[in-house]
C-alpha cells in the first residue's frame, strides 16, 4: 500500500515536472514570437524589459501629396537624452552652449525621466548644431531626425486614422508574428492601403541597461531599423497641399459646421482637395469629426436636374423649341416662383421644378431605368471610384463611397408623384459630393466619364513606383453634342437673366454649374417651416472656356436664410485663381 502511494506521488510529481518542461519549451522554443491567444512576442517583450529605447520612426509608410511632400508627418531635428545621464557626469554645459539653451532647463527636462526624452528646446536644430552635438560622442546624447505625426492632417477624413489594435492586426495579418503592437489603418485611405503601409520594423535608438537603469559596461546605443532600403512603402495621393489648405481656410472663414468642399482635376478626375466638416479632432479621431461627408450619400436637391436635362437631350425628348409652363408647380398648382412659359435652357437656369418633374415622368414612361442609367453614364452614381485588379486584390477600390440611389424601390418608378420628386432631386435620391463633382467633370470634358482616384502611385522608399493607378474610364458618358448643350445651360445658371447664381459672375474664373437647395426633413427645434433644415449646394466647373477644376460645395443642415453657398463657392474659385497665378 505504501509502495502504491509512493508510485502515485512519483507519477504526479513527474507529470508536473514534464508539464513545466513542456511549458518552458513552449515559451522558449515553440511560441517565442506568438505566445498565448493574445499572440505576445516574448522576444520583443524581453528586449523591452532590459533596454531603454526611443522610437525615431514608427516605420509605417507615409501619405504624400502630389508633389511628393508628406501629408501625415513632419521631420524634426531634435536632441534625445537617455535617463542614465542623471547618474553620470556628462558635458551638459557644452551641450547647452551648442543649443543656445540654459543648462538648468536641460537638467530639468531630464530629471526623473524613466524613458529617453526629446529635449524640449531642441526642436528645429540646424544641421551644424546636430553635427556639433554628435561630435561630442557622449553616450546618451544624440542629435537625430525624428518623424512626428502632424497635429493637423490635410484632408483628414479622406486620409483616415490609425490605431493600435492587436486583435485587428492578427485578423488582417495572421502570418505576421512581429509588430502586432504597431498602428493599423482603421478608416479612410489608411485602412484601404493598410497592407502596403504596415511597418516592417520601427527605427529606434536602443540602449541596454542593468537592473538599476544604468548603462551596461561597454554597451553602446544602437540604431535599429529595417534593413530593407525599399521599405516602408509610401502612398502618393493626388492631393495638392496648397489647394487643400486654401479650401480649408474658406471652410473655416465661413464657419461651416457640416458639409464641405470637393475639388477634382477635370482632365483626370483626380481628387485635388477634400474638405469635410466638422473637423476631425486630434484627441477624438472617432468622434463627430470622423465622418467624411464628401463620401456620404446626401440629398442633392435641384443639382440633380442636371441628370434629367442631360438624359432628355440625349434621348431626343426635348429641344430648345419646346416650352414648359413654369407658372405651375409639380402638382399643377401655382409655382412659388413663377417664370412663365420657358424652354429647357431657361428652365435649368431658373431651376423650374415643373419642367424636370414632367421630363422625369416622360423618361420613366419610356424606360423605368433611364434616369438611373444616365446618372451612371454621367459618373454621378455606379462605379464612381477607381476600381481594378491589383496584385492579389480583385476589384480593389481606392475609395469607400456610401451607396448612392435614385429610387428606393422598383414600385416607386410607377408612382408619378414620386417620380416628379425624384426629378427635382428630392424624395429618395441620395448621391455623394464626389459623384456630383465627377458628373460636372464629365460634362466639362465633353461627355467622357472617368473613375475618381485619390492615389496615383504606391512608391518604394527610393521613389520608384511599385503600383500605378492609371486613369480609367467610368460610365458610358454622353455624346459630345449633349455635353456641349449642357455646358451652355450650366453657364446660363450663372450669367443668364433667369439664372439662380448671378453672384458667381464676380468670381475670378468664369463658372458654370447648378444650384441646389434640398429639404432634409429635419428641423432645428420646433417642427415649423421657419425651423426646417436644408442642404445647400453648388456644383460646377471652371474656367468655363478651358475647364480645369470641378468643384462641389455643400452646406448641410442650415436654415433657409443662413449658410449661403455662393460666397463659399466664389471664395474657393478666387483662392484657386490666386494659386494658379503664382
CSV table of N, CA, C and O in Angstrom, one decimal, residues 214-298:
chain,number,residue,atom,x,y,z
A,214,UNK,N,21.0,51.8,-15.1
A,214,UNK,CA,22.3,52.3,-15.5
A,214,UNK,C,22.8,51.6,-16.8
A,214,UNK,O,22.4,50.5,-17.1
A,215,UNK,N,23.8,52.2,-17.5
A,215,UNK,CA,24.3,51.6,-18.7
A,215,UNK,C,25.1,50.4,-18.4
A,215,UNK,O,25.9,50.4,-17.5
A,216,UNK,N,24.9,49.3,-19.2
A,216,UNK,CA,25.8,48.2,-19.1
A,216,UNK,C,27.1,48.5,-19.6
A,216,UNK,O,27.3,49.2,-20.6
A,217,UNK,N,28.1,48.1,-18.9
A,217,UNK,CA,29.5,48.4,-19.2
A,217,UNK,C,29.9,48.0,-20.6
A,217,UNK,O,29.6,46.9,-21.0
A,218,UNK,N,30.4,48.9,-21.4
A,218,UNK,CA,30.8,48.6,-22.8
A,218,UNK,C,29.7,48.6,-23.8
A,218,UNK,O,29.9,48.4,-25.0
A,219,UNK,N,28.4,48.8,-23.4
A,219,UNK,CA,27.3,48.7,-24.3
A,219,UNK,C,27.1,50.1,-24.9
A,219,UNK,O,27.0,51.1,-24.3
A,220,UNK,N,27.0,50.1,-26.3
A,220,UNK,CA,26.7,51.4,-27.0
A,220,UNK,C,25.2,51.5,-27.3
A,220,UNK,O,24.5,50.5,-27.4
A,221,UNK,N,24.8,52.7,-27.6
A,221,UNK,CA,23.4,52.9,-28.1
A,221,UNK,C,23.4,52.4,-29.6
A,221,UNK,O,24.3,52.7,-30.3
A,222,UNK,N,22.4,51.6,-29.9
A,222,UNK,CA,22.3,51.0,-31.2
A,222,UNK,C,21.1,51.6,-31.9
A,222,UNK,O,20.1,51.9,-31.4
A,223,UNK,N,21.3,51.9,-33.2
A,223,UNK,CA,20.2,52.3,-34.1
A,223,UNK,C,19.7,51.1,-34.8
A,223,UNK,O,20.4,50.4,-35.5
A,224,UNK,N,18.4,50.8,-34.5
A,224,UNK,CA,17.7,49.6,-35.0
A,224,UNK,C,16.7,50.1,-36.1
A,224,UNK,O,15.9,50.9,-35.8
A,225,UNK,N,16.7,49.5,-37.2
A,225,UNK,CA,15.8,49.9,-38.3
A,225,UNK,C,15.7,48.7,-39.3
A,225,UNK,O,16.5,47.8,-39.3
A,226,UNK,N,14.7,48.8,-40.2
A,226,UNK,CA,14.6,47.8,-41.2
A,226,UNK,C,15.8,47.8,-42.1
A,226,UNK,O,16.3,48.9,-42.5
A,227,UNK,N,16.3,46.6,-42.4
A,227,UNK,CA,17.5,46.5,-43.3
A,227,UNK,C,17.1,46.7,-44.8
A,227,UNK,O,18.0,46.7,-45.6
A,228,UNK,N,15.8,46.7,-45.1
A,228,UNK,CA,15.4,46.7,-46.5
A,228,UNK,C,15.3,48.2,-46.9
A,228,UNK,O,14.5,49.0,-46.4
A,229,UNK,N,16.2,48.6,-47.9
A,229,UNK,CA,16.2,50.0,-48.3
A,229,UNK,C,15.0,50.5,-49.1
A,229,UNK,O,14.8,51.7,-49.3
A,230,UNK,N,14.1,49.5,-49.5
A,230,UNK,CA,12.9,49.9,-50.3
A,230,UNK,C,11.7,50.1,-49.5
A,230,UNK,O,10.7,50.6,-50.0
A,231,UNK,N,11.7,49.7,-48.2
A,231,UNK,CA,10.5,49.8,-47.4
A,231,UNK,C,10.8,50.8,-46.2
A,231,UNK,O,11.9,51.0,-45.8
A,232,UNK,N,9.7,51.3,-45.6
A,232,UNK,CA,8.3,51.1,-45.9
A,232,UNK,C,7.9,51.8,-47.2
A,232,UNK,O,8.6,52.8,-47.7
A,233,UNK,N,6.8,51.4,-47.8
A,233,UNK,CA,6.3,52.0,-49.0
A,233,UNK,C,5.6,53.3,-48.6
A,233,UNK,O,5.1,53.4,-47.5
A,234,UNK,N,5.5,54.2,-49.6
A,234,UNK,CA,4.7,55.4,-49.4
A,234,UNK,C,3.6,55.4,-50.4
A,234,UNK,O,3.7,54.9,-51.5
A,235,UNK,N,2.5,56.0,-50.0
A,235,UNK,CA,1.3,56.2,-50.9
A,235,UNK,C,1.2,57.6,-51.4
A,235,UNK,O,1.1,58.5,-50.6
A,236,UNK,N,1.4,57.8,-52.7
A,236,UNK,CA,1.4,59.2,-53.2
A,236,UNK,C,0.0,59.5,-53.7
A,236,UNK,O,-0.6,58.9,-54.6
A,237,UNK,N,-0.6,60.5,-53.0
A,237,UNK,CA,-2.0,60.8,-53.3
A,237,UNK,C,-2.1,61.9,-54.4
A,237,UNK,O,-1.0,62.3,-54.9
A,238,UNK,N,-3.3,62.2,-54.8
A,238,UNK,CA,-3.5,63.2,-55.8
A,238,UNK,C,-3.8,64.6,-55.2
A,238,UNK,O,-4.1,65.6,-55.9
A,239,UNK,N,-3.6,64.7,-53.8
A,239,UNK,CA,-3.9,66.0,-53.1
A,239,UNK,C,-2.9,67.0,-53.4
A,239,UNK,O,-1.7,66.8,-53.4
A,240,UNK,N,-3.3,68.2,-53.7
A,240,UNK,CA,-2.5,69.4,-53.9
A,240,UNK,C,-2.5,70.1,-52.5
A,240,UNK,O,-3.6,70.7,-52.2
A,241,UNK,N,-1.4,70.1,-51.8
A,241,UNK,CA,-1.4,70.7,-50.5
A,241,UNK,C,-1.8,72.2,-50.4
A,241,UNK,O,-2.5,72.6,-49.5
A,242,UNK,N,-1.4,72.9,-51.4
A,242,UNK,CA,-1.8,74.3,-51.4
A,242,UNK,C,-3.2,74.5,-51.7
A,242,UNK,O,-3.9,75.4,-51.0
A,243,UNK,N,-3.8,73.8,-52.6
A,243,UNK,CA,-5.3,73.9,-52.8
A,243,UNK,C,-6.0,73.4,-51.6
A,243,UNK,O,-7.1,74.0,-51.2
A,244,UNK,N,-5.6,72.3,-51.0
A,244,UNK,CA,-6.2,71.8,-49.8
A,244,UNK,C,-6.2,72.9,-48.7
A,244,UNK,O,-7.3,73.1,-48.1
A,245,UNK,N,-5.1,73.5,-48.5
A,245,UNK,CA,-5.0,74.5,-47.4
A,245,UNK,C,-5.9,75.7,-47.7
A,245,UNK,O,-6.6,76.2,-46.8
A,246,UNK,N,-6.0,76.1,-49.0
A,246,UNK,CA,-6.8,77.2,-49.4
A,246,UNK,C,-8.3,76.9,-49.1
A,246,UNK,O,-9.0,77.8,-48.6
A,247,UNK,N,-8.8,75.7,-49.5
A,247,UNK,CA,-10.2,75.4,-49.3
A,247,UNK,C,-10.5,75.2,-47.8
A,247,UNK,O,-11.6,75.4,-47.4
A,248,UNK,N,-9.6,74.6,-47.1
A,248,UNK,CA,-9.8,74.5,-45.6
A,248,UNK,C,-10.0,75.9,-45.0
A,248,UNK,O,-10.8,76.1,-44.1
A,249,UNK,N,-9.2,76.8,-45.5
A,249,UNK,CA,-9.3,78.2,-45.0
A,249,UNK,C,-10.7,78.8,-45.3
A,249,UNK,O,-11.3,79.5,-44.5
A,250,UNK,N,-11.2,78.5,-46.5
A,250,UNK,CA,-12.5,79.1,-46.9
A,250,UNK,C,-13.6,78.5,-46.0
A,250,UNK,O,-14.5,79.2,-45.5
A,251,UNK,N,-13.5,77.1,-45.7
A,251,UNK,CA,-14.5,76.5,-44.9
A,251,UNK,C,-14.4,77.1,-43.5
A,251,UNK,O,-15.5,77.3,-42.8
A,252,UNK,N,-13.2,77.4,-43.0
A,252,UNK,CA,-13.1,78.0,-41.6
A,252,UNK,C,-13.6,79.4,-41.6
A,252,UNK,O,-14.3,79.8,-40.6
A,253,UNK,N,-13.3,80.1,-42.7
A,253,UNK,CA,-13.8,81.5,-42.7
A,253,UNK,C,-15.3,81.6,-42.6
A,253,UNK,O,-15.9,82.5,-41.9
A,254,UNK,N,-16.0,80.7,-43.3
A,254,UNK,CA,-17.5,80.7,-43.3
A,254,UNK,C,-18.1,79.8,-42.2
A,254,UNK,O,-19.3,79.6,-42.1
A,255,UNK,N,-17.2,79.3,-41.3
A,255,UNK,CA,-17.6,78.6,-40.1
A,255,UNK,C,-18.6,77.4,-40.5
A,255,UNK,O,-19.6,77.2,-39.9
A,256,UNK,N,-18.2,76.7,-41.6
A,256,UNK,CA,-19.0,75.6,-42.0
A,256,UNK,C,-19.0,74.5,-40.9
A,256,UNK,O,-18.0,74.1,-40.4
A,257,UNK,N,-20.2,74.2,-40.4
A,257,UNK,CA,-20.3,73.2,-39.3
A,257,UNK,C,-20.5,71.8,-39.8
A,257,UNK,O,-20.1,70.9,-39.2
A,258,UNK,N,-21.2,71.7,-41.0
A,258,UNK,CA,-21.4,70.3,-41.5
A,258,UNK,C,-21.5,70.4,-43.0
A,258,UNK,O,-22.2,71.3,-43.6
A,259,UNK,N,-20.7,69.6,-43.7
A,259,UNK,CA,-20.7,69.6,-45.2
A,259,UNK,C,-19.2,69.7,-45.6
A,259,UNK,O,-18.4,69.0,-45.1
A,260,UNK,N,-19.0,70.5,-46.7
A,260,UNK,CA,-17.6,70.6,-47.1
A,260,UNK,C,-17.4,71.0,-48.6
A,260,UNK,O,-18.4,71.4,-49.2
A,261,UNK,N,-16.2,70.7,-49.1
A,261,UNK,CA,-15.8,71.1,-50.4
A,261,UNK,C,-15.0,70.0,-51.0
A,261,UNK,O,-14.2,69.4,-50.4
A,262,UNK,N,-15.3,69.7,-52.3
A,262,UNK,CA,-14.6,68.6,-53.0
A,262,UNK,C,-14.1,69.1,-54.4
A,262,UNK,O,-15.0,69.6,-55.2
A,263,UNK,N,-12.8,69.1,-54.6
A,263,UNK,CA,-12.2,69.6,-55.8
A,263,UNK,C,-11.6,68.5,-56.7
A,263,UNK,O,-10.8,67.7,-56.2
A,264,UNK,N,-12.0,68.4,-58.0
A,264,UNK,CA,-11.5,67.4,-58.9
A,264,UNK,C,-10.7,68.1,-60.0
A,264,UNK,O,-11.0,69.2,-60.4
A,265,UNK,N,-9.7,67.4,-60.5
A,265,UNK,CA,-9.0,67.8,-61.7
A,265,UNK,C,-9.8,67.2,-62.9
A,265,UNK,O,-10.0,66.0,-63.0
A,266,UNK,N,-10.2,68.1,-63.7
A,266,UNK,CA,-11.1,67.7,-64.8
A,266,UNK,C,-10.5,66.7,-65.8
A,266,UNK,O,-11.1,65.8,-66.3
A,267,UNK,N,-9.2,66.9,-66.1
A,267,UNK,CA,-8.5,66.1,-67.1
A,267,UNK,C,-8.4,64.6,-66.6
A,267,UNK,O,-8.4,63.7,-67.5
A,268,UNK,N,-8.4,64.4,-65.3
A,268,UNK,CA,-8.2,63.0,-64.8
A,268,UNK,C,-9.2,62.5,-63.8
A,268,UNK,O,-9.1,61.3,-63.5
A,269,UNK,N,-10.1,63.4,-63.3
A,269,UNK,CA,-11.0,63.0,-62.2
A,269,UNK,C,-10.2,62.6,-61.0
A,269,UNK,O,-10.6,61.8,-60.2
A,270,UNK,N,-9.0,63.2,-60.8
A,270,UNK,CA,-8.3,63.0,-59.5
A,270,UNK,C,-8.8,64.0,-58.5
A,270,UNK,O,-9.0,65.2,-58.8
A,271,UNK,N,-8.8,63.6,-57.2
A,271,UNK,CA,-9.2,64.5,-56.1
A,271,UNK,C,-8.0,65.4,-55.8
A,271,UNK,O,-6.9,64.9,-55.4
A,272,UNK,N,-8.2,66.7,-56.0
A,272,UNK,CA,-7.2,67.7,-55.7
A,272,UNK,C,-7.3,68.2,-54.3
A,272,UNK,O,-6.2,68.5,-53.6
A,273,UNK,N,-8.5,68.3,-53.8
A,273,UNK,CA,-8.7,68.7,-52.4
A,273,UNK,C,-10.0,68.1,-51.9
A,273,UNK,O,-10.9,68.0,-52.6
A,274,UNK,N,-10.0,67.8,-50.6
A,274,UNK,CA,-11.2,67.3,-50.0
A,274,UNK,C,-11.4,67.8,-48.6
A,274,UNK,O,-10.5,67.6,-47.7
A,275,UNK,N,-12.4,68.6,-48.3
A,275,UNK,CA,-12.6,69.2,-47.0
A,275,UNK,C,-13.9,68.8,-46.5
A,275,UNK,O,-15.0,68.9,-47.2
A,276,UNK,N,-13.9,68.2,-45.3
A,276,UNK,CA,-15.2,67.8,-44.6
A,276,UNK,C,-15.3,68.4,-43.3
A,276,UNK,O,-14.3,68.5,-42.5
A,277,UNK,N,-16.5,68.9,-43.0
A,277,UNK,CA,-16.8,69.4,-41.6
A,277,UNK,C,-17.9,68.7,-41.0
A,277,UNK,O,-18.8,68.3,-41.7
A,278,UNK,N,-17.9,68.5,-39.6
A,278,UNK,CA,-17.0,69.0,-38.7
A,278,UNK,C,-15.6,68.5,-38.8
A,278,UNK,O,-15.3,67.5,-39.4
A,279,UNK,N,-14.6,69.3,-38.3
A,279,UNK,CA,-13.2,68.9,-38.4
A,279,UNK,C,-13.0,67.6,-37.5
A,279,UNK,O,-13.6,67.4,-36.5
A,280,UNK,N,-12.0,66.9,-37.9
A,280,UNK,CA,-11.6,65.7,-37.1
A,280,UNK,C,-10.7,66.3,-36.0
A,280,UNK,O,-9.8,67.1,-36.2
A,281,UNK,N,-11.1,65.8,-34.8
A,281,UNK,CA,-10.3,66.3,-33.6
A,281,UNK,C,-9.2,65.3,-33.3
A,281,UNK,O,-9.4,64.1,-33.2
A,282,UNK,N,-8.0,65.9,-33.0
A,282,UNK,CA,-6.8,65.1,-32.8
A,282,UNK,C,-7.0,64.1,-31.6
A,282,UNK,O,-6.6,63.0,-31.6
A,283,UNK,N,-7.6,64.7,-30.5
A,283,UNK,CA,-7.8,63.9,-29.3
A,283,UNK,C,-9.0,62.9,-29.4
A,283,UNK,O,-9.2,62.1,-28.5
A,284,UNK,N,-9.8,63.1,-30.4
A,284,UNK,CA,-11.0,62.2,-30.5
A,284,UNK,C,-11.3,61.9,-32.0
A,284,UNK,O,-12.3,62.4,-32.6
A,285,UNK,N,-10.4,61.2,-32.6
A,285,UNK,CA,-10.5,60.9,-34.1
A,285,UNK,C,-11.7,60.1,-34.5
A,285,UNK,O,-12.0,60.1,-35.7
A,286,UNK,N,-12.4,59.5,-33.6
A,286,UNK,CA,-13.5,58.7,-33.9
A,286,UNK,C,-14.8,59.4,-33.5
A,286,UNK,O,-15.9,58.7,-33.5
A,287,UNK,N,-14.7,60.6,-33.1
A,287,UNK,CA,-15.9,61.4,-32.7
A,287,UNK,C,-16.7,61.9,-33.9
A,287,UNK,O,-16.6,61.4,-35.0
A,288,UNK,N,-17.4,63.0,-33.7
A,288,UNK,CA,-18.3,63.5,-34.8
A,288,UNK,C,-17.5,64.0,-36.0
A,288,UNK,O,-18.0,64.0,-37.1
A,289,UNK,N,-16.2,64.3,-35.8
A,289,UNK,CA,-15.4,64.8,-36.9
A,289,UNK,C,-14.9,63.7,-37.8
A,289,UNK,O,-14.2,63.9,-38.8
A,290,UNK,N,-15.2,62.4,-37.4
A,290,UNK,CA,-14.6,61.3,-38.2
A,290,UNK,C,-15.4,61.1,-39.5
A,290,UNK,O,-14.8,60.5,-40.5
A,291,UNK,N,-16.6,61.6,-39.7
A,291,UNK,CA,-17.4,61.3,-40.9
A,291,UNK,C,-16.8,62.1,-42.0
A,291,UNK,O,-16.6,63.4,-41.9
A,292,UNK,N,-16.6,61.5,-43.2
A,292,UNK,CA,-16.2,62.2,-44.4
A,292,UNK,C,-17.5,62.4,-45.2
A,292,UNK,O,-18.0,61.5,-45.9
A,293,UNK,N,-18.0,63.6,-45.1
A,293,UNK,CA,-19.3,63.9,-45.8
A,293,UNK,C,-19.1,64.0,-47.4
A,293,UNK,O,-20.1,64.0,-48.1
A,294,UNK,N,-17.9,64.1,-47.8
A,294,UNK,CA,-17.7,64.0,-49.3
A,294,UNK,C,-17.9,62.7,-49.8
A,294,UNK,O,-18.1,62.5,-51.0
A,295,UNK,N,-17.9,61.6,-49.0
A,295,UNK,CA,-18.1,60.3,-49.4
A,295,UNK,C,-19.5,59.8,-49.0
A,295,UNK,O,-19.8,58.6,-49.2
A,296,UNK,N,-20.3,60.6,-48.3
A,296,UNK,CA,-21.6,60.2,-47.9
A,296,UNK,C,-22.6,60.5,-49.0
A,296,UNK,O,-22.5,61.4,-49.8
A,297,UNK,N,-23.7,59.7,-49.0
A,297,UNK,CA,-24.7,59.9,-50.0
A,297,UNK,C,-25.8,60.9,-49.3
A,297,UNK,O,-26.4,60.5,-48.3
A,298,UNK,N,-25.9,62.0,-50.0
A,298,UNK,CA,-26.7,63.1,-49.4
A,298,UNK,C,-27.8,63.5,-50.4
A,298,UNK,O,-27.8,63.1,-51.6
